Amino acid sequence: MPDLTTNVRYIRGIGEQKARSLAKLGILTLRDLISYFPRAYEDRRRSRKIAELEDGESACVEAMVAEPPSSHRARGSSAELVKVRAGDEGGSLDITFFNQPYIKKCLKAGETYTFFGRAEGAGRRKTMVNPLVE
């Protein structure tokens, strides 16, 4: 049974290449491995109302798509924009997706989705750019 000072290379399931990758992160022993935390943690378990979002805050929002997504090209650019408006009882959320034309086929008006991203704006009307959609 390994103790906390055991080299990660001798832990079952970790080969030479993985041990080298871990060493680049400063993980050399079992103690280092179990005390290593990722640089960022996103808690997506709790949804927020649109009206509760603060400017610059990253959060999950459960909202219904109000109208079918629209797409167009940005002026003077080859980037394709897909825009959609979603809302809940607390406000509305204008969402823009850059270079993701498939989103137009995925999101349906009247359906509720969970959006995770950085909210911008003040008041009851907020915006999100390229949020994750579930």
mmCIF file of C-alpha atoms in Angstrom:
data_model
loop_
_atom_site.group_PDB
_atom_site.id
_atom_site.type_symbol
_atom_site.label_atom_id
_atom_site.label_comp_id
_atom_site.label_asym_id
_atom_site.label_seq_id
_atom_site.Cartn_x
_atom_site.Cartn_y
_atom_site.Cartn_z
ATOM 1 C CA MET A 1 0.000 0.000 0.000
ATOM 2 C CA PRO A 2 1.497 3.375 -1.016
ATOM 3 C CA ASP A 3 2.100 6.079 1.575
ATOM 4 C CA LEU A 4 1.972 9.847 0.999
ATOM 5 C CA THR A 5 5.655 10.033 0.047
ATOM 6 C CA THR A 6 5.326 7.433 -2.734
ATOM 7 C CA ASN A 7 6.454 8.684 -6.144
ATOM 8 C CA VAL A 8 3.452 9.033 -8.480
ATOM 9 C CA ARG A 9 5.181 6.773 -11.020
ATOM 10 C CA TYR A 10 4.641 3.825 -8.691
ATOM 11 C CA ILE A 11 0.910 4.415 -8.282
ATOM 12 C CA ARG A 12 -1.177 1.900 -10.175
ATOM 13 C CA GLY A 13 -2.501 3.345 -13.446
ATOM 14 C CA ILE A 14 0.150 6.050 -13.816
ATOM 15 C CA GLY A 15 2.771 5.333 -16.452
ATOM 16 C CA GLU A 16 6.018 7.088 -17.380
ATOM 17 C CA GLN A 17 4.398 9.615 -19.697
ATOM 18 C CA LYS A 18 1.668 10.582 -17.222
ATOM 19 C CA ALA A 19 4.308 10.872 -14.456
ATOM 20 C CA ARG A 20 6.271 13.319 -16.671
ATOM 21 C CA SER A 21 3.121 15.361 -17.291
ATOM 22 C CA LEU A 22 2.364 15.470 -13.577
ATOM 23 C CA ALA A 23 5.959 16.487 -12.813
ATOM 24 C CA LYS A 24 5.502 19.554 -15.053
ATOM 25 C CA LEU A 25 2.694 20.569 -12.684
ATOM 26 C CA GLY A 26 4.915 20.003 -9.659
ATOM 27 C CA ILE A 27 3.175 16.757 -8.709
ATOM 28 C CA LEU A 28 5.849 14.261 -7.676
ATOM 29 C CA THR A 29 4.340 12.345 -4.747
ATOM 30 C CA LEU A 30 0.970 10.936 -3.742
ATOM 31 C CA ARG A 31 0.641 13.835 -1.263
ATOM 32 C CA ASP A 32 1.146 16.324 -4.119
ATOM 33 C CA LEU A 33 -1.456 14.504 -6.213
ATOM 34 C CA ILE A 34 -4.243 14.457 -3.630
ATOM 35 C CA SER A 35 -3.632 18.069 -2.589
ATOM 36 C CA TYR A 36 -3.596 19.435 -6.167
ATOM 37 C CA PHE A 37 -6.616 21.559 -7.049
ATOM 38 C CA PRO A 38 -7.557 22.901 -10.484
ATOM 39 C CA ARG A 39 -6.892 26.581 -11.114
ATOM 40 C CA ALA A 40 -10.598 27.342 -11.540
ATOM 41 C CA TYR A 41 -13.815 25.845 -10.282
ATOM 42 C CA GLU A 42 -17.222 26.611 -11.739
ATOM 43 C CA ASP A 43 -20.228 25.681 -9.656
ATOM 44 C CA ARG A 44 -23.033 25.012 -12.124
ATOM 45 C CA ARG A 45 -25.397 23.341 -9.673
ATOM 46 C CA ARG A 46 -27.395 26.477 -8.881
ATOM 47 C CA SER A 47 -29.269 28.503 -11.487
ATOM 48 C CA ARG A 48 -29.777 32.238 -11.048
ATOM 49 C CA LYS A 49 -32.592 34.469 -12.266
ATOM 50 C CA ILE A 50 -31.626 36.931 -14.994
ATOM 51 C CA ALA A 51 -32.538 39.917 -12.814
ATOM 52 C CA GLU A 52 -30.190 38.649 -10.056
ATOM 53 C CA LEU A 53 -27.111 38.585 -12.308
ATOM 54 C CA GLU A 54 -24.437 41.170 -11.658
ATOM 55 C CA ASP A 55 -22.361 42.777 -14.390
ATOM 56 C CA GLY A 56 -19.297 40.616 -15.142
ATOM 57 C CA GLU A 57 -20.522 37.633 -13.117
ATOM 58 C CA SER A 58 -20.255 34.086 -14.499
ATOM 59 C CA ALA A 59 -23.356 32.082 -13.670
ATOM 60 C CA CYS A 60 -25.926 29.529 -14.814
ATOM 61 C CA VAL A 61 -29.246 30.823 -16.049
ATOM 62 C CA GLU A 62 -32.248 28.681 -16.876
ATOM 63 C CA ALA A 63 -34.213 30.571 -19.514
ATOM 64 C CA MET A 64 -36.720 29.966 -22.291
ATOM 65 C CA VAL A 65 -35.815 30.914 -25.859
ATOM 66 C CA ALA A 66 -38.365 33.591 -26.764
ATOM 67 C CA GLU A 67 -37.992 33.675 -30.551
ATOM 68 C CA PRO A 68 -36.165 31.618 -33.184
ATOM 69 C CA PRO A 69 -32.422 32.361 -33.402
ATOM 70 C CA SER A 70 -31.319 34.687 -36.216
ATOM 71 C CA SER A 71 -27.983 34.665 -37.994
ATOM 72 C CA HIS A 72 -26.047 37.160 -40.062
ATOM 73 C CA ARG A 73 -22.494 38.036 -41.003
ATOM 74 C CA ALA A 74 -20.672 40.753 -39.124
ATOM 75 C CA ARG A 75 -20.071 43.820 -41.285
ATOM 76 C CA GLY A 76 -16.623 43.746 -42.864
ATOM 77 C CA SER A 77 -15.870 40.327 -41.436
ATOM 78 C CA SER A 78 -16.343 36.685 -42.290
ATOM 79 C CA ALA A 79 -17.589 35.911 -38.750
ATOM 80 C CA GLU A 80 -21.106 34.523 -38.560
ATOM 81 C CA LEU A 81 -23.198 35.717 -35.629
ATOM 82 C CA VAL A 82 -26.175 33.842 -34.214
ATOM 83 C CA LYS A 83 -28.360 35.924 -31.927
ATOM 84 C CA VAL A 84 -31.129 34.691 -29.681
ATOM 85 C CA ARG A 85 -33.279 36.234 -26.959
ATOM 86 C CA ALA A 86 -34.119 34.160 -23.919
ATOM 87 C CA GLY A 87 -36.000 35.073 -20.796
ATOM 88 C CA ASP A 88 -37.378 34.084 -17.451
ATOM 89 C CA GLU A 89 -39.824 35.805 -15.113
ATOM 90 C CA GLY A 90 -37.038 38.127 -13.954
ATOM 91 C CA GLY A 91 -35.851 39.601 -17.238
ATOM 92 C CA SER A 92 -34.458 38.961 -20.696
ATOM 93 C CA LEU A 93 -31.081 37.800 -21.915
ATOM 94 C CA ASP A 94 -29.669 38.671 -25.351
ATOM 95 C CA ILE A 95 -27.217 35.937 -26.335
ATOM 96 C CA THR A 96 -24.676 36.121 -29.157
ATOM 97 C CA PHE A 97 -22.735 33.159 -30.533
ATOM 98 C CA PHE A 98 -19.720 33.824 -32.777
ATOM 99 C CA ASN A 99 -18.892 31.334 -35.562
ATOM 100 C CA GLN A 100 -21.269 28.673 -34.244
ATOM 101 C CA PRO A 101 -23.922 28.422 -36.984
ATOM 102 C CA TYR A 102 -25.110 25.009 -35.756
ATOM 103 C CA ILE A 103 -26.587 26.737 -32.682
ATOM 104 C CA LYS A 104 -29.357 28.101 -34.895
ATOM 105 C CA LYS A 105 -30.588 24.538 -35.511
ATOM 106 C CA CYS A 106 -30.118 23.431 -31.874
ATOM 107 C CA LEU A 107 -32.094 26.127 -30.055
ATOM 108 C CA LYS A 108 -35.870 26.088 -30.485
ATOM 109 C CA ALA A 109 -38.281 28.867 -29.557
ATOM 110 C CA GLY A 110 -40.387 27.943 -26.529
ATOM 111 C CA GLU A 111 -37.812 25.479 -25.150
ATOM 112 C CA THR A 112 -35.963 26.058 -21.868
ATOM 113 C CA TYR A 113 -32.169 25.726 -21.749
ATOM 114 C CA THR A 114 -29.422 26.273 -19.201
ATOM 115 C CA PHE A 115 -26.871 28.889 -20.275
ATOM 116 C CA PHE A 116 -23.548 29.263 -18.467
ATOM 117 C CA GLY A 117 -21.461 32.316 -19.188
ATOM 118 C CA ARG A 118 -20.433 35.806 -18.220
ATOM 119 C CA ALA A 119 -23.345 38.232 -17.883
ATOM 120 C CA GLU A 120 -22.953 41.835 -18.991
ATOM 121 C CA GLY A 121 -25.259 44.792 -18.591
ATOM 122 C CA ALA A 122 -27.417 46.323 -15.902
ATOM 123 C CA GLY A 123 -31.090 46.213 -15.030
ATOM 124 C CA ARG A 124 -33.465 43.530 -16.236
ATOM 125 C CA ARG A 125 -31.867 43.180 -19.672
ATOM 126 C CA LYS A 126 -28.532 41.379 -19.804
ATOM 127 C CA THR A 127 -26.262 39.964 -22.515
ATOM 128 C CA MET A 128 -24.056 36.874 -22.783
ATOM 129 C CA VAL A 129 -21.502 36.060 -25.448
ATOM 130 C CA ASN A 130 -20.700 32.440 -26.371
ATOM 131 C CA PRO A 131 -22.206 30.801 -23.279
ATOM 132 C CA LEU A 132 -22.185 27.037 -22.796
ATOM 133 C CA VAL A 133 -25.624 25.583 -23.496
ATOM 134 C CA GLU A 134 -27.139 22.534 -21.851
#
